[in-house]
Structures are given as structure tokens and as C-alpha cells.
Short mmCIF file of C-alpha atoms in Angstrom, two decimals:
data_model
loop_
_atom_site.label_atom_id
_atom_site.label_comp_id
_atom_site.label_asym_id
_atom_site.label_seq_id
_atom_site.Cartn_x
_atom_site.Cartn_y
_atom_site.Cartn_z
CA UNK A 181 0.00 0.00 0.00
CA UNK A 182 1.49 3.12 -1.02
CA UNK A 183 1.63 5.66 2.27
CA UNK A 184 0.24 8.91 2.36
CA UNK A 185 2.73 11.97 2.13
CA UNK A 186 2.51 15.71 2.41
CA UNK A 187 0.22 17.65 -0.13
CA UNK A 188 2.16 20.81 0.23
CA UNK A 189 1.22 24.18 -0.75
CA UNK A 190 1.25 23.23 -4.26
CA UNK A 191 -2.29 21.29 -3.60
CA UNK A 192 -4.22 24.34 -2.37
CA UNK A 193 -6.32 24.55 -5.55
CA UNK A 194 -7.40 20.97 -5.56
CA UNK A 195 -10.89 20.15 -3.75
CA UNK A 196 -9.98 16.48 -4.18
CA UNK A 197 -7.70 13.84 -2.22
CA UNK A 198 -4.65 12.60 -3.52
CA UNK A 199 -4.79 8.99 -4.83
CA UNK A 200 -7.10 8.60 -6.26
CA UNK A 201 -5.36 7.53 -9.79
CA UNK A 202 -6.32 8.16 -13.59
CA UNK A 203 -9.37 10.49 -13.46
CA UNK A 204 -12.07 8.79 -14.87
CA UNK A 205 -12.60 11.97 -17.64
CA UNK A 206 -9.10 11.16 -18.45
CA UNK A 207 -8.88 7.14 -18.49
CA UNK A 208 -12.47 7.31 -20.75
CA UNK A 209 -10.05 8.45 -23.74
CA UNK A 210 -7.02 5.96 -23.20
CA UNK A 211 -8.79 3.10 -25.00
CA UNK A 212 -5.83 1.65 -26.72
CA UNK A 213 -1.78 0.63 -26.62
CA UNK A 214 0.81 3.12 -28.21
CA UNK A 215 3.06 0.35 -28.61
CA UNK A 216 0.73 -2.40 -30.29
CA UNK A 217 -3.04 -1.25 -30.49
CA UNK A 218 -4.27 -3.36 -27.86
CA UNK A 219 -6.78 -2.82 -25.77
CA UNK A 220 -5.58 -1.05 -22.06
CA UNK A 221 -7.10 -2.43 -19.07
CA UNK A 222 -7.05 -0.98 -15.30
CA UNK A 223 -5.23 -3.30 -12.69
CA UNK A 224 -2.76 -3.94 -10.94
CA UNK A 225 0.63 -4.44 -13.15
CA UNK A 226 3.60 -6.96 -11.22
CA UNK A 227 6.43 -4.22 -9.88
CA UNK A 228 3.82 -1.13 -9.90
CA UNK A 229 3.18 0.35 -6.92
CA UNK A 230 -1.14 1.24 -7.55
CA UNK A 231 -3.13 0.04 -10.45
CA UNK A 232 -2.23 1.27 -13.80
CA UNK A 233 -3.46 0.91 -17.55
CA UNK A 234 -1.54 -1.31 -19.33
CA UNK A 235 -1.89 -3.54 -22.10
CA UNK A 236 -3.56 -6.89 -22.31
CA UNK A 237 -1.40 -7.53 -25.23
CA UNK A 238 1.86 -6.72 -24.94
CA UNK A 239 1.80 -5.69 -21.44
CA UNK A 240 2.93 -2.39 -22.43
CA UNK A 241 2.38 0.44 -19.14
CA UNK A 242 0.06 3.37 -20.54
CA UNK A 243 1.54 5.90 -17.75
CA UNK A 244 -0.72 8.97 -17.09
CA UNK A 245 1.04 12.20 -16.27
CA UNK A 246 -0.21 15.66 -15.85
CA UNK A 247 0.18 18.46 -17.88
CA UNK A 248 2.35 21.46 -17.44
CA UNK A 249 0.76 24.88 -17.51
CA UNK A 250 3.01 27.97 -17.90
CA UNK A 251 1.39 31.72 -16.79
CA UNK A 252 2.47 34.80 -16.41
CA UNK A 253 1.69 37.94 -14.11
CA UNK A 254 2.75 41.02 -16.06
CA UNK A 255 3.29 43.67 -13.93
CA UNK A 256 3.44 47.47 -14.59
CA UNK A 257 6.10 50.05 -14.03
CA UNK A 258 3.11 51.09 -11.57
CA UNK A 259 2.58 48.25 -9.64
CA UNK A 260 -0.37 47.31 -11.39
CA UNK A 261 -1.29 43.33 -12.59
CA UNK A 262 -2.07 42.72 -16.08
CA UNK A 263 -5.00 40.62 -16.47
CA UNK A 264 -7.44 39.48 -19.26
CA UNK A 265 -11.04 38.42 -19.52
CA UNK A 266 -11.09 35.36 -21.01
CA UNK A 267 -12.38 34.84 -24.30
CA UNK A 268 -12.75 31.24 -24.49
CA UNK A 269 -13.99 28.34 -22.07
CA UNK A 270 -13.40 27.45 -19.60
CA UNK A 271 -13.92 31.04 -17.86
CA UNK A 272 -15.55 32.60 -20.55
CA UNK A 273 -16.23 36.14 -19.56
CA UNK A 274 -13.81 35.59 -16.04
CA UNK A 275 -10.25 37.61 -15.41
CA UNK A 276 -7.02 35.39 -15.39
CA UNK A 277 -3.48 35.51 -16.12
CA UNK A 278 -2.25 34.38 -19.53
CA UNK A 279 -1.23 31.55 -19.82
CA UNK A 280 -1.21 27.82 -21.45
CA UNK A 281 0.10 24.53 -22.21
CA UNK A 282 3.96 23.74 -22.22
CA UNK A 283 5.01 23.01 -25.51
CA UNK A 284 7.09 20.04 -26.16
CA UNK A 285 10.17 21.56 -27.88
CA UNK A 286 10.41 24.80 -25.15
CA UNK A 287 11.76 26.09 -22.14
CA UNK A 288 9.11 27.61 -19.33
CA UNK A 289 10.44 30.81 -19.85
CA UNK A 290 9.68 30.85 -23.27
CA UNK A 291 6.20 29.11 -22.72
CA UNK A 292 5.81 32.09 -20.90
CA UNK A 293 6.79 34.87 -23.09
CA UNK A 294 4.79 33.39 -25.76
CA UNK A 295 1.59 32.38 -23.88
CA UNK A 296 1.38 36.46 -22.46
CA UNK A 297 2.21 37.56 -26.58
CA UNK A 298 -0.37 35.45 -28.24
CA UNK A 299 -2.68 36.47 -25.54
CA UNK A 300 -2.62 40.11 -24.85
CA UNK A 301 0.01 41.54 -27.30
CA UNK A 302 2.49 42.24 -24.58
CA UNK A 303 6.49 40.90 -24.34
CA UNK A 304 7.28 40.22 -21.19
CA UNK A 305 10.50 39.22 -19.35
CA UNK A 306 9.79 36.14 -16.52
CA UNK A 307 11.16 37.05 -13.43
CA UNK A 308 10.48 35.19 -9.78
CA UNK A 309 8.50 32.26 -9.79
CA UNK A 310 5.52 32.87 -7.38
CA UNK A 311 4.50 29.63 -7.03
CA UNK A 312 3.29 25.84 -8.46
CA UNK A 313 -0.28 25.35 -8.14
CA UNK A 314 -1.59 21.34 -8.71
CA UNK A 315 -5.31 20.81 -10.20
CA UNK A 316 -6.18 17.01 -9.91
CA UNK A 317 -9.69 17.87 -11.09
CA UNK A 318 -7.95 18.49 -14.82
CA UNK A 319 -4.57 16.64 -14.24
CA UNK A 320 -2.72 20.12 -15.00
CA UNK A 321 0.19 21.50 -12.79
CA UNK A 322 0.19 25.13 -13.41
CA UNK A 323 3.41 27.54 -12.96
CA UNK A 324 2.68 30.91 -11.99
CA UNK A 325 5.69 34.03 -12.91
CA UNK A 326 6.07 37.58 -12.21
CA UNK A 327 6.82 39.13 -15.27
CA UNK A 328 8.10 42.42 -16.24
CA UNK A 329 6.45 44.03 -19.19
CA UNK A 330 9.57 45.04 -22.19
CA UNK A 331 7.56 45.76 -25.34
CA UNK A 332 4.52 44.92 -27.17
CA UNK A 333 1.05 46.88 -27.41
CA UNK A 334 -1.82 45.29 -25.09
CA UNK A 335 -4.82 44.34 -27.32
CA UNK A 336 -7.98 41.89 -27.19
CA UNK A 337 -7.48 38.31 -29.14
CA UNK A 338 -9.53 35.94 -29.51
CA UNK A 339 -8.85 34.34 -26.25
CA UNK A 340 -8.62 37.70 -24.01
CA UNK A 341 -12.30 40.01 -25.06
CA UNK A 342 -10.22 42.66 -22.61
CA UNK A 343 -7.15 43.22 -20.92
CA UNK A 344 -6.96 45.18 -17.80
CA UNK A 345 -4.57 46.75 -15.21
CA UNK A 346 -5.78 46.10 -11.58
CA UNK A 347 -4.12 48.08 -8.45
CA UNK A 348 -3.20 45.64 -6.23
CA UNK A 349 -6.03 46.22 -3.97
CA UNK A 350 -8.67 46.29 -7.13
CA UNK A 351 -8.39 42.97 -7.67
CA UNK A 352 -11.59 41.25 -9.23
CA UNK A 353 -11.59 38.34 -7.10
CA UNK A 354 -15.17 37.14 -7.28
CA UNK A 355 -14.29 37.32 -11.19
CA UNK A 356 -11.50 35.18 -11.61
CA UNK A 357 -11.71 31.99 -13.64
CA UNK A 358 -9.91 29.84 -12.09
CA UNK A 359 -8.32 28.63 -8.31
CA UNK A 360 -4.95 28.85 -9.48
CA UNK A 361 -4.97 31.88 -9.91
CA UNK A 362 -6.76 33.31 -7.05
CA UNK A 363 -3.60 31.29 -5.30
CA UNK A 364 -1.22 32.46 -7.20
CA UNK A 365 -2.79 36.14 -6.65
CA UNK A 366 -2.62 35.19 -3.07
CA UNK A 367 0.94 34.19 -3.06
CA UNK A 368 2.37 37.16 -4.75
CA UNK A 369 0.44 40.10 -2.85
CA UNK A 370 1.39 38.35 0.24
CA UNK A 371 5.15 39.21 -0.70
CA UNK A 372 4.44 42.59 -2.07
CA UNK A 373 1.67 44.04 -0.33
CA UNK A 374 1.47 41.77 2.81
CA UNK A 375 -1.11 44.56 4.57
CA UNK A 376 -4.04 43.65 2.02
CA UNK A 377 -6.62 41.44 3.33
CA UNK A 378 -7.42 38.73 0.93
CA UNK A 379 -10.28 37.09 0.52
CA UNK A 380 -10.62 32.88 0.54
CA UNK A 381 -9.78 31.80 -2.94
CA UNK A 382 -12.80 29.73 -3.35
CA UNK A 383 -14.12 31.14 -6.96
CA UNK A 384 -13.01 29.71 -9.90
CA UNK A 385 -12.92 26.27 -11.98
#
């Protein structure tokens, strides 16, 4: 039986235990082996150490891993946080950093850079990590920067309908889209403006 270790501050976002394996949204679309074709089944595998899919026909391990998420806090020479509304699901409509999937062939700093381009318009330069936020509910592990804003022209896209600059103490907090970033918000006004009161970050997918 595997033991139990620390969550860490990393799991804050995450309303559900650890352990709980493959979510079921996520095993639904593993139907078949990479290596052969066969079919993947859920069980226990000799030398594993919890159940895994694997195949029936090769015996090939199907290993599940989350994926990385890389975002970006822009702030301004003011103080103020860049944010956008978001323009596509999920959080249509809500404020959140930019932000999105690693890509295989870059760095996190890049993944950065480029995420907070495509989405606003802005170049930015990564600075301080503020934190590593963990979402079992959609297997992601998001990475949340400071970044300091070196070029570019802000601008609506099709996945930002507005981009904003929020004092510190403006925040929209029963706007934002998602946990992660009300924790990441958390995190970084807690080392720059530990007298604001901040609220439980409860809102958000």
C-alpha cells in the first residue's frame, strides 16, 4: 500500500484527495496501446506500486502524467497586474493571467513569453517564480511568474475580449476563472503588499 505523504502548498487549488489515480474523464479516452493497439485495461501491473493501464497484449504500461501549464503575471512600471477576460472556455467572460500549455520543444520561460504575446500583445520578461499550483480535477500542474512588461502593445485576441490593469487592492476576485490563480494572486500580494486582506480563494474552476 502506497503511504500517504505531504500535499504541500502546491495542492491548495485541488478540492480532491490525492490517490485517487487516472481520473475517470481522463482514463475514458485511453482506450488503446501506443506500442501495439491493444486494448488497455485498469489493474494492478507486477512491480507497480497502484493500479495502472496497461496492455492486455503486450503488457505495455500506458503511464498517465499531468500536464504542465506555464502563466504569467505582467506587472506594470506602476505596480499594477495585467490581467485578461477570457475569451474562451473554460472562464468565458472571467479575469485570469495568460497563460497555457507547455510546448514540447520549449523552455518555461519561453512558454511564458509566448503564452502572455499570443494572448494580450504584450512581451514580457519572466522574473520570480511565485509559485506551483496542482489541479487534480484536470490533471494540469500550473506555474505561476512575475513578469516584467519590455515591449509589445496590449490588445484583445480571440482568447482575451479585454485586458486590464488592476491596483493591487482592485483585484476582481469574485471574477477570476480559475483557483490557481486566485492562489497564485494570493501568493504574490502576500510578498508585495502583505497589509491587504485577501479574501478565501474559493471562486473559480
Amino acid at each position: 500500500m502506497t503511504p500517504e505523504f505531504d500535499r504541500g502548498p502546491d495542492g491548495r487549488p485541488s478540492d480532491i484527495e490525492s490517490g485517487g489515480g487516472v481520473p475517470r474523464w481522463l482514463a475514458s479516452s485511453l482506450n488503446h496501446c501506443t506500442n501495439c493497439g491493444g486494448a488497455l485495461r485498469f489493474g494492478e501491473v507486477p512491480g507497480e506500486h497502484r493500479h495502472r493501464l496497461a496492455c492486455v497484449d503486450c503488457g505495455h504500461i500506458a503511464y498517465v502524467n499531468p500536464r504542465l501549464v506555464v502563466t504569467a503575471f505582467p506587472v506594470t512600471d506602476t505596480g499594477d497586474l495585467i490581467l485578461l477576460r477570457r475569451g474562451i472556455e473554460p472562464g468565458l467572460g472571467l479575469w485570469a493571467q495568460p497563460g497555457g500549455f507547455l510546448e514540447v520543444d520549449e523552455t518555461v520561460h519561453q512558454a511564458a513569453i509566448r503564452e502572455t504575446w499570443e494572448e494580450t500583445g504584450l512581451v514580457v520578461e519572466p522574473g520570480e517564480i511565485i509559485g506551483l499550483y496542482t489541479r487534480l480535477e484536470a490533471a494540469v500542474v500550473t506555474i505561476a511568474f512575475e513578469a516584467r512588461i519590455v515591449g509589445g502593445t496590449a490588445a484583445p485576441t480571440p482568447e482575451a475580449l479585454e485586458i486590464a490593469a488592476f491596483p493591487p487592492d482592485a483585484i476582481p476576485w469574485p471574477e477570476l476563472a480559475f483557483k490557481t490563480t486566485a492562489w497564485a494572486l494570493r501568493d504574490w500580494l502576500g510578498g508585495h503588499h502583505p497589509d491587504l486582506t485577501t479574501p478565501e480563494p474559493i471562486a473559480g474552476y
